[in-house]
Coordinates of N, CA, C and O in Angstrom, one line a residue:
X1 N 5.5 -32.6 -11.9 CA 4.5 -31.9 -12.8 C 3.2 -31.0 -12.4 O 3.1 -30.2 -12.4
X2 N 2.8 -31.5 -11.3 CA 1.7 -30.7 -10.3 C 2.0 -29.8 -9.7 O 2.1 -28.9 -9.8
X3 N 3.5 -30.4 -9.1 CA 4.3 -29.0 -8.7 C 5.0 -28.0 -9.2 O 4.4 -26.7 -8.9
X4 N 4.8 -28.4 -10.3 CA 5.5 -27.5 -11.5 C 4.3 -26.2 -11.8 O 4.1 -25.1 -11.9
X5 N 2.8 -26.6 -12.1 CA 1.6 -25.8 -12.2 C 1.6 -25.4 -11.0 O 0.8 -24.0 -10.9
X6 N 1.9 -25.7 -9.8 CA 1.2 -25.0 -8.6 C 2.4 -23.4 -8.0 O 1.7 -22.8 -8.0
X7 N 3.8 -24.1 -8.2 CA 4.2 -23.1 -8.5 C 4.2 -21.8 -9.4 O 4.2 -20.9 -9.3
X8 N 3.4 -21.8 -10.6 CA 3.2 -21.1 -11.4 C 2.4 -20.3 -11.2 O 1.8 -19.4 -11.6
X9 N 1.2 -21.8 -10.8 CA -0.1 -20.3 -10.6 C 0.2 -19.6 -9.2 O -0.2 -18.5 -9.1
X10 N 1.2 -20.2 -8.2 CA 1.5 -19.3 -7.3 C 2.6 -18.1 -7.8 O 1.6 -16.9 -7.5
X11 N 3.5 -17.9 -8.7 CA 4.0 -16.6 -9.0 C 2.9 -15.8 -10.5 O 3.4 -14.3 -9.9
X12 N 2.1 -16.5 -10.7 CA 0.9 -15.8 -11.3 C 0.0 -14.7 -10.4 O -0.5 -13.9 -10.7
X13 N -0.5 -15.9 -9.2 CA -1.4 -14.6 -8.1 C -0.3 -13.7 -7.6 O -1.0 -12.5 -7.7
X14 N 0.7 -14.1 -7.5 CA 1.6 -12.7 -7.1 C 1.8 -12.0 -8.0 O 1.9 -10.4 -7.4
X15 N 2.1 -12.1 -9.2 CA 2.6 -11.1 -10.2 C 0.9 -9.8 -10.7 O 1.2 -8.9 -10.2
X16 N 0.3 -11.1 -10.6 CA -1.3 -10.4 -10.7 C -1.4 -9.1 -9.7 O -1.7 -8.1 -9.9
X17 N -0.9 -9.6 -7.8 CA -1.0 -8.5 -6.7 C -0.4 -7.5 -6.9 O -0.7 -6.2 -7.2
X18 N 0.7 -8.1 -7.5 CA 2.0 -6.6 -7.9 C 2.0 -5.9 -8.6 O 1.6 -4.4 -8.6
X19 N 1.2 -6.6 -9.9 CA 1.2 -5.1 -11.0 C -0.4 -4.7 -10.6 O -0.4 -3.8 -10.7
X20 N -1.4 -5.2 -9.9 CA -2.6 -4.5 -9.3 C -2.5 -3.5 -8.5 O -2.9 -2.3 -8.5
X21 N -1.5 -3.9 -8.1 CA -1.0 -2.9 -6.7 C 0.0 -1.3 -7.5 O -0.4 -0.4 -7.1
X22 N 0.9 -1.7 -8.8 CA 1.0 -0.7 -9.3 C 0.4 0.1 -10.0 O 0.1 1.5 -10.2
X23 N -0.5 -0.7 -11.1 CA -1.6 0.4 -11.5 C -2.3 0.8 -10.8 O -2.8 2.5 -11.1
X24 N -2.9 0.7 -8.8 CA -3.9 0.8 -8.2 C -2.7 2.6 -8.1 O -3.2 3.6 -7.5
X25 N -1.6 2.3 -7.8 CA -0.5 3.5 -7.0 C -0.4 4.6 -8.6 O -0.5 5.5 -8.1
X26 N -0.2 4.2 -9.6 CA -0.7 5.3 -10.8 C -1.8 5.8 -11.2 O -1.7 7.0 -11.4
X27 N -2.9 4.5 -10.4 CA -4.4 5.7 -10.8 C -4.0 7.1 -9.6 O -4.6 8.1 -9.9
X28 N -4.0 6.6 -8.9 CA -3.8 7.7 -7.5 C -3.0 7.9 -7.8 O -3.0 9.7 -7.6
X29 N -2.0 8.2 -8.8 CA -0.9 9.4 -8.7 C -1.2 10.4 -9.8 O -1.2 11.4 -9.5
X30 N -2.2 10.0 -10.7 CA -2.7 10.4 -12.1 C -4.0 11.5 -11.4 O -3.8 13.0 -11.4
X31 N -5.1 10.7 -10.3 CA -6.1 11.0 -10.0 C -5.6 12.5 -9.2 O -6.2 13.7 -8.9
X32 N -4.7 12.5 -8.3 CA -4.1 13.3 -7.7 C -3.3 14.4 -8.0 O -3.7 15.6 -7.6
X33 N -2.3 14.0 -9.5 CA -2.1 14.9 -10.3 C -3.0 15.9 -10.5 O -2.8 17.0 -10.7
X34 N -3.6 15.7 -11.3 CA -4.9 16.0 -12.1 C -6.4 17.1 -11.5 O -6.3 17.9 -11.5
X35 N -6.7 16.0 -10.5 CA -7.7 16.6 -9.9 C -7.3 17.2 -8.6 O -8.1 18.6 -8.3
X36 N -5.7 17.5 -7.8 CA -5.5 18.3 -7.2 C -6.5 18.5 -6.0 O -6.6 19.5 -5.4
X37 N -6.5 17.3 -4.9 CA -7.5 17.2 -4.1 C -7.5 18.1 -3.2 O -6.6 18.6 -3.0
X38 N -8.2 19.1 -2.0 CA -7.9 19.9 -1.5 C -7.2 18.9 0.0 O -6.3 20.1 0.5
X39 N -7.3 17.8 0.7 CA -6.5 16.6 1.1 C -5.9 16.4 0.5 O -6.5 14.8 0.7
X40 N -4.7 16.3 0.3 CA -4.2 14.9 -0.8 C -3.7 14.0 0.0 O -3.3 13.0 -0.3
X41 N -2.9 14.4 1.0 CA -2.8 13.7 2.1 C -3.4 12.5 2.1 O -2.9 11.3 2.5
X42 N -4.4 12.8 2.7 CA -5.3 12.0 3.1 C -6.0 11.1 2.1 O -5.7 9.7 2.0
X43 N -5.8 11.4 1.1 CA -6.4 10.8 0.0 C -4.9 9.8 -0.8 O -5.6 8.5 -0.4
X44 N -3.6 10.1 -0.4 CA -2.8 8.9 -0.6 C -2.7 8.1 0.5 O -2.4 6.7 0.3
X45 N -3.1 8.5 1.6 CA -2.8 7.7 3.1 C -4.3 6.3 2.7 O -4.0 4.9 2.7
X46 N -5.6 7.1 2.7 CA -6.5 6.0 2.5 C -6.1 4.8 1.1 O -6.8 3.7 1.3
X47 N -5.6 5.4 0.4 CA -5.0 4.9 -0.8 C -4.5 4.0 -0.5 O -4.3 2.3 -1.3
X48 N -3.2 4.0 -0.3 CA -2.4 3.3 0.2 C -3.2 2.0 1.0 O -2.6 0.7 1.1
X49 N -3.7 2.3 2.3 CA -4.8 1.2 3.2 C -5.5 0.4 1.8 O -5.4 -0.5 2.0
X50 N -6.1 1.0 1.2 CA -6.8 0.6 0.2 C -6.1 -0.8 -0.8 O -6.5 -1.8 -0.6
X51 N -5.4 -0.6 -1.2 CA -3.9 -0.9 -1.9 C -3.6 -1.9 -1.6 O -3.7 -3.3 -1.6
X52 N -2.8 -1.6 0.1 CA -2.9 -3.2 1.2 C -3.7 -3.8 1.3 O -3.5 -5.4 1.4
X53 N -4.6 -3.5 2.2 CA -5.6 -4.3 2.3 C -6.0 -5.7 0.7 O -6.3 -6.8 0.5
X54 N -6.7 -5.2 0.0 CA -7.0 -5.4 -1.3 C -5.9 -6.4 -2.1 O -5.8 -7.6 -2.3
X55 N -4.6 -6.4 -1.6 CA -3.3 -7.0 -2.0 C -2.9 -8.2 -1.2 O -2.7 -9.6 -1.3
X56 N -3.7 -7.5 -0.2 CA -3.7 -8.7 1.3 C -4.5 -10.1 0.8 O -4.5 -11.1 1.3
X57 N -6.2 -9.3 0.2 CA -7.1 -10.1 -0.2 C -6.7 -11.2 -0.9 O -7.1 -12.4 -1.1
X58 N -6.4 -10.4 -2.1 CA -5.9 -11.4 -3.1 C -4.5 -12.3 -2.5 O -5.1 -13.8 -3.4
X59 N -3.8 -12.5 -1.7 CA -2.9 -13.0 -1.7 C -3.0 -14.1 -0.8 O -2.4 -14.9 -0.7
X60 N -3.6 -13.9 0.1 CA -4.5 -14.7 1.5 C -4.9 -16.1 1.7 O -3.9 -17.1 1.6
X61 N -5.5 -16.9 0.0 CA -5.5 -18.0 0.0 C -4.3 -18.3 -0.2 O -3.8 -19.6 0.6
X62 N -3.5 -17.5 -1.4 CA -2.0 -18.5 -1.4 C -1.0 -18.2 -0.3 O -0.3 -19.6 0.2
X63 N -1.3 -17.5 0.7 CA -0.2 -17.7 1.8 C -1.1 -18.1 3.2 O 0.3 -19.0 3.3
X64 N -2.0 -18.4 2.9 CA -2.6 -19.6 4.2 C -2.2 -20.8 3.8 O -2.1 -21.9 4.4
X65 N -2.3 -21.5 2.4 CA -2.0 -23.1 1.9 C -0.6 -22.8 2.0 O -0.7 -24.1 2.7
X66 N 0.5 -22.2 1.7 CA 1.7 -21.7 1.9 C 2.3 -22.0 3.3 O 2.8 -23.0 3.3
X67 N 1.6 -21.0 4.4 CA 2.3 -21.2 5.4 C 1.3 -21.2 6.6 O 1.8 -20.9 7.9
X68 N 0.2 -21.3 6.2 CA -0.9 -21.7 7.6 C -0.9 -20.4 8.5 O -1.4 -19.2 8.1
X69 N -1.2 -20.6 9.6 CA -1.4 -19.9 10.3 C -0.3 -18.7 10.8 O -0.8 -17.5 10.6
X70 N 0.9 -18.3 9.8 CA 1.4 -17.2 10.0 C 1.1 -16.5 8.7 O 1.4 -15.6 9.0
X71 N 0.2 -17.0 8.4 CA -0.1 -15.8 6.9 C -0.7 -14.7 8.3 O -1.0 -13.7 7.3
X72 N -0.9 -14.9 8.6 CA -1.9 -13.9 9.8 C -1.1 -12.3 10.0 O -1.4 -11.1 9.8
X73 N -0.4 -12.7 10.2 CA 1.4 -12.0 10.6 C 2.5 -11.2 9.4 O 2.1 -10.5 9.0
X74 N 1.8 -12.5 8.0 CA 3.0 -12.2 6.9 C 1.9 -11.0 6.0 O 2.5 -10.2 5.3
X75 N 0.7 -10.9 6.5 CA -0.1 -10.2 5.8 C -0.8 -8.6 6.7 O -1.2 -7.8 6.0
X76 N -0.6 -9.2 7.4 CA -1.5 -8.2 8.3 C -0.2 -7.3 9.0 O -0.8 -5.7 9.7
X77 N 1.0 -7.5 9.2 CA 1.8 -6.4 8.8 C 2.2 -5.4 8.6 O 1.7 -4.3 8.9
X78 N 2.0 -5.3 6.8 CA 1.8 -4.0 6.2 C 0.5 -3.7 6.7 O 0.8 -2.7 6.1
X79 N -0.5 -4.4 6.4 CA -2.0 -3.5 6.8 C -2.1 -2.7 8.1 O -2.3 -1.8 7.8
X80 N -1.8 -3.4 8.8 CA -1.3 -2.5 10.2 C -0.3 -1.4 10.3 O -0.9 -0.1 10.4
X81 N 0.2 -1.4 9.3 CA 1.3 -0.5 8.9 C 0.7 0.8 8.5 O 0.7 1.7 8.7
X82 N -0.2 0.5 7.3 CA -0.6 1.6 6.5 C -2.0 1.9 7.2 O -2.5 3.4 6.8
X83 N -2.5 1.3 8.1 CA -4.1 1.9 8.9 C -3.1 3.1 9.7 O -3.6 3.8 10.2
X84 N -1.9 3.0 10.6 CA -1.3 3.5 11.4 C -1.2 5.1 10.7 O -2.0 5.9 11.7
X85 N -0.8 5.2 9.6 CA -0.9 7.0 9.2 C -2.3 7.6 9.3 O -2.4 8.6 9.5
X86 N -3.4 6.6 9.0 CA -4.9 7.3 9.1 C -5.9 7.0 10.6 O -5.9 8.3 10.1
X87 N -5.2 6.4 11.4 CA -5.1 6.7 12.6 C -4.5 8.2 12.8 O -5.4 8.7 14.0
X88 N -3.2 8.3 12.6 CA -3.0 9.4 13.1 C -3.4 10.4 13.0 O -3.1 11.5 13.2
X89 N -3.7 10.3 11.6 CA -4.4 11.6 10.8 C -5.8 11.5 11.7 O -5.6 13.2 12.0
X90 N -6.4 11.1 12.2 CA -7.8 11.6 12.8 C -7.8 11.9 13.8 O -8.0 12.3 14.8
X91 N -6.3 11.8 14.8 CA -5.9 12.0 16.0 C -5.3 13.4 15.7 O -5.5 14.3 16.5
X92 N -4.8 13.7 14.5 CA -4.1 14.8 14.1 C -2.6 15.4 15.0 O -2.3 16.3 14.7
X93 N -2.3 13.6 15.1 CA -0.4 13.7 15.6 C 0.3 13.3 14.8 O 0.3 12.5 14.4
X94 N 1.6 13.9 14.9 CA 2.7 13.4 14.4 C 2.4 12.0 12.8 O 2.9 11.3 12.3
X95 N 1.2 13.0 12.0 CA 0.9 12.4 11.0 C 2.5 12.1 10.0 O 2.7 11.4 8.8
X96 N 2.9 13.5 9.7 CA 4.1 12.5 9.0 C 5.4 11.6 9.2 O 5.5 10.7 8.3
X97 N 5.5 11.8 10.7 CA 6.1 10.8 11.2 C 5.7 9.3 10.6 O 6.3 8.2 10.2
X98 N 4.2 9.3 11.0 CA 3.4 8.0 11.0 C 3.7 7.3 9.3 O 4.0 6.3 9.4
X99 N 3.5 8.7 8.9 CA 3.5 8.4 7.2 C 5.1 7.7 6.7 O 5.2 6.6 6.3
X100 N 6.4 7.9 7.3 CA 7.5 8.1 6.9 C 8.1 6.2 7.4 O 8.3 5.3 7.5
X101 N 7.5 6.5 8.7 CA 7.4 4.9 10.0 C 7.0 4.1 9.1 O 7.2 3.0 8.6
X102 N 5.1 3.6 8.5 CA 4.4 3.0 7.6 C 5.1 2.3 6.3 O 5.3 1.4 6.3
X103 N 6.1 3.6 5.7 CA 6.8 3.1 4.6 C 8.0 2.5 4.9 O 8.2 1.7 4.2
X104 N 8.4 2.9 5.8 CA 9.7 1.7 6.0 C 9.2 1.1 6.7 O 10.1 -0.2 6.2
X105 N 8.3 0.6 7.4 CA 8.1 -0.7 7.9 C 7.6 -1.5 6.3 O 7.8 -2.7 6.3
X106 N 6.5 -1.1 5.4 CA 5.9 -1.5 4.5 C 7.2 -2.0 3.8 O 7.5 -3.4 2.9
X107 N 8.2 -1.1 3.8 CA 9.4 -1.5 2.9 C 10.2 -2.5 2.8 O 10.4 -3.9 2.9
X108 N 10.5 -2.4 4.8 CA 11.2 -3.2 5.5 C 10.9 -4.8 5.1 O 11.7 -6.2 4.7
X109 N 9.2 -4.8 5.3 CA 8.1 -6.1 5.1 C 8.7 -6.9 3.9 O 8.5 -8.2 3.7
X110 N 8.4 -6.1 2.9 CA 8.2 -6.3 1.8 C 9.5 -7.0 1.3 O 9.8 -7.7 0.6
X111 N 10.9 -6.2 1.5 CA 12.3 -6.3 1.7 C 12.6 -8.3 2.1 O 13.0 -8.7 2.1
X112 N 11.9 -7.8 3.6 CA 12.2 -9.5 4.0 C 11.3 -10.9 3.5 O 12.2 -11.6 3.9
X113 N 10.7 -10.0 3.2 CA 9.5 -11.5 2.4 C 10.0 -11.7 1.3 O 9.6 -12.5 0.7
X114 N 11.2 -11.0 0.9 CA 11.8 -11.1 -0.6 C 11.2 -10.8 -1.8 O 9.9 -10.2 -2.0
X115 N 11.1 -11.7 -2.7 CA 10.3 -11.7 -3.9 C 9.2 -12.2 -4.1 O 8.5 -12.7 -5.2
X116 N 8.9 -13.4 -2.7 CA 7.5 -13.7 -3.1 C 6.6 -12.6 -3.0 O 6.3 -12.1 -3.5
X117 N 5.7 -12.7 -1.8 CA 4.5 -12.1 -1.4 C 4.4 -10.5 -1.3 O 3.9 -9.6 -1.4
X118 N 6.2 -10.4 -0.7 CA 6.4 -9.0 -0.2 C 6.6 -8.0 -1.3 O 6.3 -6.7 -1.0
X119 N 6.5 -8.3 -2.1 CA 7.0 -7.1 -3.4 C 5.7 -6.8 -3.9 O 6.0 -5.3 -4.4
X120 N 4.5 -7.4 -3.7 CA 3.4 -6.8 -3.9 C 2.6 -6.0 -3.3 O 2.0 -4.9 -3.5
X121 N 3.7 -5.3 -1.7 CA 3.5 -3.9 -1.0 C 3.7 -3.3 -1.3 O 3.9 -1.9 -0.1
X122 N 5.4 -3.5 -1.8 CA 6.0 -2.4 -1.7 C 5.4 -1.2 -2.8 O 5.4 -0.1 -1.7
X123 N 4.7 -1.2 -3.3 CA 4.1 0.1 -4.1 C 3.3 1.2 -3.2 O 3.6 2.4 -3.1
X124 N 2.3 0.2 -2.6 CA 1.6 1.2 -0.9 C 3.1 2.1 -0.6 O 2.2 2.9 -0.3
X125 N 4.3 1.4 -0.7 CA 4.8 2.7 0.4 C 5.3 3.6 -0.4 O 5.0 4.8 0.7
X126 N 5.1 3.8 -1.6 CA 5.4 5.0 -2.6 C 4.3 6.1 -2.2 O 5.2 7.2 -1.8
X127 N 3.4 5.5 -1.9 CA 2.2 6.5 -1.6 C 2.1 7.3 -0.1 O 1.9 8.3 -0.3
X128 N 2.6 6.5 0.8 CA 2.9 6.8 2.2 C 4.0 7.7 2.0 O 4.0 8.8 2.3
X129 N 5.0 7.3 1.0 CA 6.4 8.6 0.7 C 6.0 9.8 0.1 O 6.3 10.8 1.1
X130 N 5.1 9.7 -0.6 CA 4.4 11.0 -1.3 C 3.2 11.6 -0.3 O 3.9 12.6 -0.3
X131 N 3.0 11.2 0.3 CA 1.8 11.8 1.5 C 3.0 12.3 2.7 O 2.7 13.2 3.3
X132 N 4.2 11.8 2.6 CA 4.8 12.7 4.0 C 5.3 13.8 3.5 O 5.8 14.7 3.8
X133 N 5.4 13.6 1.9 CA 6.5 15.1 1.2 C 5.4 16.1 0.9 O 5.6 17.3 0.5
X134 N 4.6 15.9 -0.1 CA 3.5 16.6 -0.2 C 3.0 18.2 0.7 O 2.7 17.9 2.0
X135 N 3.6 19.1 0.1 CA 3.6 19.9 1.2 C 2.0 20.5 1.5 O 0.7 20.4 0.5
X136 N 1.6 21.5 2.2 CA 0.2 21.3 2.8 C -0.7 23.0 2.1 O -1.5 23.4 2.8
X137 N 0.5 23.0 0.2 CA -0.1 24.2 0.5 C -1.5 24.5 0.1 O -1.8 23.4 -1.1
X138 N -1.9 25.5 -0.1 CA -3.5 25.6 -0.4 C -2.8 25.5 -2.1 O -2.7 25.7 -2.8
X139 N -4.4 25.1 -3.2 CA -4.6 24.8 -4.0 C -4.5 26.5 -5.1 O -5.0 27.0 -4.7
X140 N -4.2 27.0 -6.1 CA -4.3 27.8 -6.8 C -5.5 28.1 -6.8 O -6.3 27.3 -7.0
X141 N -5.6 29.5 -7.0 CA -6.7 29.9 -7.3 C -7.2 30.4 -8.5 O -6.6 30.7 -9.2
X142 N -8.5 30.0 -9.0 CA -8.9 29.9 -10.6 C -9.2 31.4 -10.7 O -9.8 31.4 -12.2
X143 N -9.3 31.6 -9.4 CA -10.3 33.2 -10.0 C -9.5 34.8 -10.4 O -8.1 34.1 -9.4
X144 N -9.7 35.6 -10.5 CA -8.5 36.7 -11.0 C -9.1 38.1 -9.7 O -10.0 37.7 -9.6

């Protein structure tokens, strides 16, 4: 009986992290579409990093309890991957490639971890892909 409640609690925590990540991605998408920030790519990259860090923080107790020291790389790989586009943007080189590479790593890692904690990291990959495909076109002028 105790083990069953622990499994239910684990699934609820993973579900909470996943739903939170999806809601975060949707909010960022709506804000990006409505507000149209001047540097949309930067907003998308930083948002992907923030969502990934928050998901990792929520899942840390569960992952440490389940996997021990392995939690550092189970949760660290997606965080480092989403940090790379932010660093590439700061350096000013290959930021679109970094977006796509990070999205690929996060997606691959999420699928590798299966339906467990990996699914909670997948929504951030959507923001990284969106950052790679957003054009650098200037905002339309509202003046005549």
